[in-house]
Amino acid sequence: MKSSRLLLTLFATCTFTAATAQEKVLNLYSARHYQTDEALYANFTKQTGIKINRIEAKEDELLERIRNEGANSPADIFLTVDAARLAKADELGLFAPVKSKLLEERIPANLRSPDWFAFSTRARVIIANRDLVKTEDVQNYEDLASSKLRGKVCSRSGSHPYNISLMAALIAHIGEAKAEEWARGVVANFARAPKGGDTDQIKSVAAGECGVAVSNTYYLARLLRSEKAEDRRLMERVAIIWPNQKTYGTHINISGGGMLKAAPNKESAVKFLEYLAGDDAQRYFADGNNEWPAVASVPVKNLALETMGNFKADSLPVATLAKNAVAAQRIYDRAGWK
Ligand code: FE
């Protein structure tokens, strides 16, 4: 672990000092970890002539690094997934506000803040094993707390940003008191202590270890599109339910980023953000990881997403998710959702 971090640092130092004064560069710190993003970045350089120096690491490591580098940080852009994580960077005062007519026009108001922008969306859905659970019993997030599901709910950690953001949405819709009651109800229904990631929950539901769980849509799409027959067979046993279609809609989260306060290449940084909101980038950005483009007019051709169908998405501003993140974590802690 230590040595790989050192290597990363050395690599960064080398690439960042290699740029000559007249060469336009963009220093990108990214917590996105999708191989398909390569084409997205190469295309930017092709279009603008701006070379991208990219550091990829886990978000906490990147945030710590940006903080340690302070005013001398070479980072221009921070990209990550999840509103709660962007909120954290924002709270630390790392972002600089970006004024861009293009970004304001392209990115819907509920998917941006003055300091950062969402570029793709993902939904958090309920998945169920049809042999163990009646799908009509789990049409809403609220149903996961129903006594009908005793011993049948599986979950990843309550500290994970995906669950924090889901709770943040529930706080906004039903209030803190009811949201906490809900969390306690879900904890009482656990089939086992929280563990693993979303894909582990999908596998456990398929195997019948759990009756229900929640998962981000791209993990489901990944299995639906998998070249391995065993992955696709897993999905035959899993029902996907769009929660809260009759009320506030299915919770969505984002992948996004913003320009950093100390950015040495601000012009390139704004260009890059604007590029990410363009048609080509939106397609790459979303389709590569089976997400939906933030720019609604951009069509998606993705069979797995089409297979999952249309749904009513929660229109809550993602900035609200960010704002409620701290309260959300406290509720999970009090409810014993470890
Ligand atoms: Fe993920």
Coordinates of C-alpha atoms and ligand atoms in Angstrom, one line a residue:
M1 CA 0.0 0.0 0.0
K2 CA 2.7 2.4 1.1
S3 CA 5.0 1.7 -1.9
S4 CA 2.2 2.0 -4.4
R5 CA 1.3 5.4 -3.0
L6 CA 4.9 6.5 -3.2
L7 CA 5.0 5.4 -6.8
L8 CA 1.9 7.4 -7.5
T9 CA 3.4 10.4 -5.9
L10 CA 6.6 10.0 -7.9
F11 CA 4.7 9.5 -11.1
A12 CA 2.7 12.7 -10.3
T13 CA 5.8 14.8 -9.7
C14 CA 7.3 13.7 -12.9
T15 CA 4.3 14.3 -15.1
F16 CA 3.4 17.6 -13.5
T17 CA 6.9 19.1 -13.9
A18 CA 7.2 17.8 -17.5
A19 CA 4.8 20.3 -18.9
T20 CA 6.5 23.4 -20.5
A21 CA 5.3 26.9 -20.0
Q22 CA 3.5 27.2 -23.3
E23 CA 2.0 23.7 -23.2
K24 CA -1.6 23.7 -22.0
V25 CA -2.3 21.2 -19.3
L26 CA -5.1 20.1 -17.0
N27 CA -4.3 18.3 -13.7
L28 CA -7.1 16.0 -12.9
Y29 CA -7.6 14.2 -9.5
S30 CA -10.1 11.5 -10.1
A31 CA -11.8 9.0 -7.8
R32 CA -13.6 7.5 -10.7
H33 CA -12.2 4.1 -11.4
Y34 CA -13.8 3.1 -14.7
Q35 CA -11.5 1.9 -17.5
T36 CA -14.0 3.3 -20.0
D37 CA -13.1 6.8 -18.9
E38 CA -9.8 6.6 -20.9
A39 CA -11.5 7.5 -24.2
L40 CA -13.3 10.3 -22.5
Y41 CA -10.0 12.0 -21.6
A42 CA -8.2 11.2 -24.8
N43 CA -11.1 12.9 -26.7
F44 CA -10.7 16.1 -24.7
T45 CA -7.0 16.3 -25.6
K46 CA -7.8 15.7 -29.2
Q47 CA -10.5 18.5 -29.2
T48 CA -8.6 21.1 -27.2
G49 CA -4.9 20.3 -27.4
I50 CA -4.9 20.4 -23.6
K51 CA -2.9 17.5 -22.1
I52 CA -4.4 15.8 -19.1
N53 CA -2.2 14.7 -16.1
R54 CA -4.4 12.3 -14.2
I55 CA -4.0 11.0 -10.7
E56 CA -6.5 8.3 -9.7
A57 CA -6.9 7.2 -6.1
K58 CA -9.6 6.7 -3.5
E59 CA -11.5 9.9 -2.7
D60 CA -10.3 10.2 0.9
E61 CA -6.7 9.9 -0.2
L62 CA -7.3 12.5 -2.9
L63 CA -9.0 14.9 -0.6
E64 CA -6.3 14.6 2.0
R65 CA -3.7 15.2 -0.7
I66 CA -5.4 18.3 -2.0
R67 CA -5.6 19.6 1.6
N68 CA -2.0 18.9 2.3
E69 CA -0.9 20.5 -0.9
G70 CA -2.9 23.6 0.0
A71 CA -2.3 26.7 -2.0
N72 CA 0.5 24.9 -3.9
S73 CA -1.8 22.1 -5.1
P74 CA -1.4 21.4 -8.8
A75 CA -4.9 19.9 -9.0
D76 CA -7.3 21.7 -11.2
I77 CA -10.3 19.4 -11.1
F78 CA -11.6 16.9 -8.6
L79 CA -13.9 14.2 -10.0
T80 CA -15.7 11.7 -7.8
V81 CA -19.0 9.8 -7.4
D82 CA -21.7 10.5 -4.9
A83 CA -23.2 13.8 -3.7
A84 CA -22.1 13.2 -0.1
R85 CA -18.4 13.0 -1.2
L86 CA -18.7 16.2 -3.3
A87 CA -20.3 17.8 -0.3
K88 CA -17.3 16.8 1.8
A89 CA -14.9 18.5 -0.6
D90 CA -17.2 21.5 -0.7
E91 CA -17.4 21.7 3.1
L92 CA -13.6 21.6 3.3
G93 CA -13.7 24.7 1.1
L94 CA -11.7 23.1 -1.7
F95 CA -13.9 24.1 -4.6
A96 CA -13.9 27.4 -6.5
P97 CA -17.3 28.6 -7.8
V98 CA -17.6 28.2 -11.6
K99 CA -19.7 30.6 -13.6
S100 CA -20.5 29.1 -17.0
K101 CA -23.5 29.8 -19.1
L102 CA -23.0 26.5 -21.0
L103 CA -22.9 24.5 -17.7
E104 CA -26.0 26.3 -16.4
E105 CA -27.9 25.6 -19.6
R106 CA -26.9 22.0 -20.0
I107 CA -26.9 20.6 -16.4
P108 CA -30.3 20.7 -14.7
A109 CA -30.5 23.0 -11.7
N110 CA -31.2 20.0 -9.3
L111 CA -28.0 18.4 -10.4
R112 CA -25.5 21.1 -9.6
S113 CA -24.4 23.5 -6.9
P114 CA -22.5 26.8 -7.4
D115 CA -19.3 24.8 -6.8
W116 CA -19.8 21.5 -8.5
F117 CA -21.7 19.8 -11.2
A118 CA -23.2 16.3 -11.8
F119 CA -22.4 14.7 -15.1
S120 CA -24.2 11.4 -14.8
T121 CA -26.9 9.9 -12.6
R122 CA -27.5 6.5 -11.1
A123 CA -30.5 5.2 -9.3
R124 CA -30.7 3.2 -6.0
V125 CA -33.2 0.5 -6.5
I126 CA -34.7 -2.3 -4.5
I127 CA -33.8 -5.8 -5.6
A128 CA -35.8 -8.9 -4.5
N129 CA -35.7 -12.7 -4.7
R130 CA -39.1 -13.6 -6.0
D131 CA -39.1 -16.9 -4.2
L132 CA -38.7 -15.3 -0.8
V133 CA -40.5 -12.0 -1.2
K134 CA -43.7 -10.7 -3.0
T135 CA -42.5 -7.8 -5.1
E136 CA -45.8 -6.0 -4.3
D137 CA -44.7 -5.9 -0.7
V138 CA -41.5 -3.9 -1.5
Q139 CA -42.6 -1.1 -3.8
N140 CA -41.2 1.7 -1.6
Y141 CA -38.0 2.3 0.5
E142 CA -40.4 2.6 3.5
D143 CA -41.5 -1.0 2.9
L144 CA -38.0 -2.3 3.8
A145 CA -38.9 -1.5 7.5
S146 CA -42.1 -3.6 7.3
S147 CA -42.4 -6.5 9.7
K148 CA -43.3 -8.7 6.7
L149 CA -39.5 -8.6 5.9
R150 CA -38.2 -9.9 9.2
G151 CA -34.9 -11.6 8.7
K152 CA -34.9 -10.9 4.9
V153 CA -33.1 -7.6 4.4
C154 CA -29.4 -7.4 3.5
S155 CA -27.4 -4.2 3.2
R156 CA -24.0 -2.8 2.9
S157 CA -22.7 -0.5 5.6
G158 CA -24.7 2.5 6.8
S159 CA -21.5 4.5 6.6
H160 CA -21.2 4.0 2.9
P161 CA -21.9 7.2 0.9
Y162 CA -24.6 5.5 -1.2
N163 CA -26.6 4.7 1.9
I164 CA -25.9 8.0 3.4
S165 CA -27.3 9.8 0.4
L166 CA -30.4 7.5 0.4
M167 CA -31.0 8.4 4.0
A168 CA -30.4 12.1 3.2
A169 CA -33.2 11.9 0.7
L170 CA -35.5 10.1 3.2
I171 CA -34.8 12.9 5.7
A172 CA -35.9 15.4 3.1
H173 CA -39.1 13.5 2.2
I174 CA -40.3 12.1 5.5
G175 CA -38.4 14.1 8.2
E176 CA -35.7 13.0 10.6
A177 CA -37.9 11.3 13.2
K178 CA -39.6 9.0 10.6
A179 CA -36.3 8.4 8.8
E180 CA -34.8 7.2 12.1
E181 CA -37.8 5.0 12.8
W182 CA -37.4 3.6 9.3
A183 CA -33.7 2.8 9.9
R184 CA -34.5 1.0 13.1
G185 CA -37.1 -1.0 11.3
V186 CA -34.7 -2.0 8.6
V187 CA -32.0 -3.0 11.1
A188 CA -34.6 -5.2 12.9
N189 CA -35.2 -6.9 9.5
F190 CA -31.5 -7.6 8.7
A191 CA -30.8 -11.2 7.6
R192 CA -27.1 -10.6 8.6
A193 CA -24.9 -7.8 9.8
P194 CA -24.1 -5.3 7.0
K195 CA -21.1 -6.3 4.8
G196 CA -19.8 -6.1 1.3
G197 CA -20.6 -3.9 -1.6
D198 CA -23.7 -3.6 -3.8
T199 CA -22.6 -6.5 -6.0
D200 CA -22.4 -8.7 -2.9
Q201 CA -26.0 -7.8 -2.0
I202 CA -27.1 -8.7 -5.5
K203 CA -25.3 -12.1 -5.2
S204 CA -26.8 -12.7 -1.8
V205 CA -30.3 -12.0 -3.1
A206 CA -29.8 -14.2 -6.1
A207 CA -28.6 -17.0 -3.8
G208 CA -31.5 -16.6 -1.5
E209 CA -29.4 -15.6 1.5
C210 CA -31.5 -12.5 1.6
G211 CA -35.0 -11.6 0.3
V212 CA -34.3 -8.0 -0.5
A213 CA -31.5 -5.4 -0.7
V214 CA -30.8 -2.1 -2.4
S215 CA -28.3 -1.6 -5.2
N216 CA -27.1 1.1 -7.5
T217 CA -28.4 0.5 -11.1
Y218 CA -25.0 0.3 -12.8
Y219 CA -24.0 -2.8 -10.8
L220 CA -27.1 -4.5 -12.0
A221 CA -26.5 -3.3 -15.6
R222 CA -22.9 -4.6 -15.4
L223 CA -24.2 -8.1 -14.5
L224 CA -26.9 -7.9 -17.2
R225 CA -24.2 -7.0 -19.8
S226 CA -21.6 -9.4 -18.5
E227 CA -19.8 -11.7 -20.8
K228 CA -20.0 -14.4 -18.1
A229 CA -23.1 -16.6 -18.4
E230 CA -23.1 -17.0 -14.6
D231 CA -23.5 -13.3 -14.0
R232 CA -26.4 -13.1 -16.4
R233 CA -27.9 -16.2 -14.7
L234 CA -27.7 -14.4 -11.4
M235 CA -29.8 -11.6 -12.8
E236 CA -32.5 -14.1 -13.8
R237 CA -33.2 -14.7 -10.1
V238 CA -33.3 -11.0 -9.2
A239 CA -36.4 -8.7 -9.6
I240 CA -35.6 -5.0 -10.0
I241 CA -38.1 -2.7 -8.4
W242 CA -38.2 1.1 -8.9
P243 CA -39.1 2.4 -5.5
N244 CA -41.6 5.1 -4.7
Q245 CA -43.1 5.5 -8.1
K246 CA -46.4 6.6 -6.7
T247 CA -44.7 9.1 -4.3
Y248 CA -41.5 11.1 -4.6
G249 CA -39.7 8.8 -7.1
T250 CA -36.6 6.6 -7.0
H251 CA -33.6 8.1 -5.3
I252 CA -30.8 9.1 -7.7
N253 CA -27.2 9.9 -7.0
I254 CA -24.6 11.4 -9.2
S255 CA -21.1 11.3 -10.4
G256 CA -19.6 14.7 -10.8
G257 CA -16.8 17.2 -10.0
G258 CA -15.7 20.7 -9.7
M259 CA -12.8 23.1 -10.1
L260 CA -10.4 23.5 -7.2
K261 CA -9.7 26.8 -5.5
A262 CA -6.0 26.6 -6.0
A263 CA -6.3 25.4 -9.6
P264 CA -3.2 26.7 -11.5
N265 CA -5.0 26.1 -14.9
K266 CA -8.4 27.6 -14.3
E267 CA -9.1 28.2 -18.0
S268 CA -8.4 24.6 -18.9
A269 CA -10.5 23.5 -15.9
V270 CA -13.6 25.3 -17.0
K271 CA -13.1 24.1 -20.5
F272 CA -12.9 20.5 -19.2
L273 CA -16.1 20.9 -17.1
E274 CA -17.8 22.3 -20.2
Y275 CA -16.5 19.4 -22.3
L276 CA -17.9 16.9 -19.8
A277 CA -21.4 18.5 -20.3
G278 CA -21.1 18.1 -24.1
D279 CA -22.9 15.4 -26.1
D280 CA -19.9 13.1 -26.8
A281 CA -18.6 13.3 -23.2
Q282 CA -22.1 12.7 -21.8
R283 CA -22.4 9.6 -23.8
Y284 CA -18.9 8.3 -22.8
F285 CA -19.4 9.4 -19.2
A286 CA -22.7 7.7 -18.8
D287 CA -22.7 4.7 -21.0
G288 CA -19.2 3.6 -20.1
N289 CA -20.4 2.9 -16.6
N290 CA -24.1 2.2 -17.4
E291 CA -25.3 5.5 -16.0
W292 CA -27.7 8.1 -17.3
P293 CA -26.4 11.4 -18.8
A294 CA -27.1 14.4 -16.6
V295 CA -27.9 16.3 -19.8
A296 CA -31.4 15.0 -20.5
S297 CA -31.4 15.7 -24.2
V298 CA -28.5 13.2 -24.8
P299 CA -29.9 9.9 -25.9
V300 CA -28.6 6.7 -24.3
K301 CA -28.2 3.5 -26.3
N302 CA -27.6 0.9 -23.6
L303 CA -29.5 -2.3 -23.7
A304 CA -29.1 -3.1 -20.0
L305 CA -30.5 0.3 -19.0
E306 CA -33.3 -0.2 -21.5
T307 CA -34.0 -3.6 -20.0
M308 CA -34.4 -2.1 -16.6
G309 CA -37.0 0.3 -18.0
N310 CA -38.2 3.8 -17.4
F311 CA -38.9 5.2 -14.0
K312 CA -39.8 8.3 -12.1
A313 CA -36.7 9.8 -10.6
D314 CA -36.7 11.8 -7.4
S315 CA -36.2 15.4 -8.4
L316 CA -34.7 16.5 -5.0
P317 CA -31.7 18.8 -5.5
V318 CA -28.5 16.8 -5.0
A319 CA -27.3 19.7 -3.0
T320 CA -29.9 18.7 -0.4
L321 CA -28.5 15.2 -0.2
A322 CA -25.2 16.8 0.5
K323 CA -26.6 19.0 3.2
N324 CA -28.3 16.1 5.0
A325 CA -25.3 13.8 4.9
V326 CA -24.1 14.5 8.5
A327 CA -27.6 14.0 9.9
A328 CA -28.0 10.8 7.9
Q329 CA -24.8 9.3 9.3
R330 CA -26.0 10.1 12.9
I331 CA -29.3 8.4 12.3
Y332 CA -27.6 5.2 11.0
D333 CA -25.3 5.3 14.1
R334 CA -28.2 5.7 16.5
A335 CA -30.1 2.9 14.7
G336 CA -27.2 0.5 14.9
W337 CA -26.9 0.2 11.1
K338 CA -23.2 -0.4 11.3
Ligands
FE1 FE -20.0 2.3 -7.1

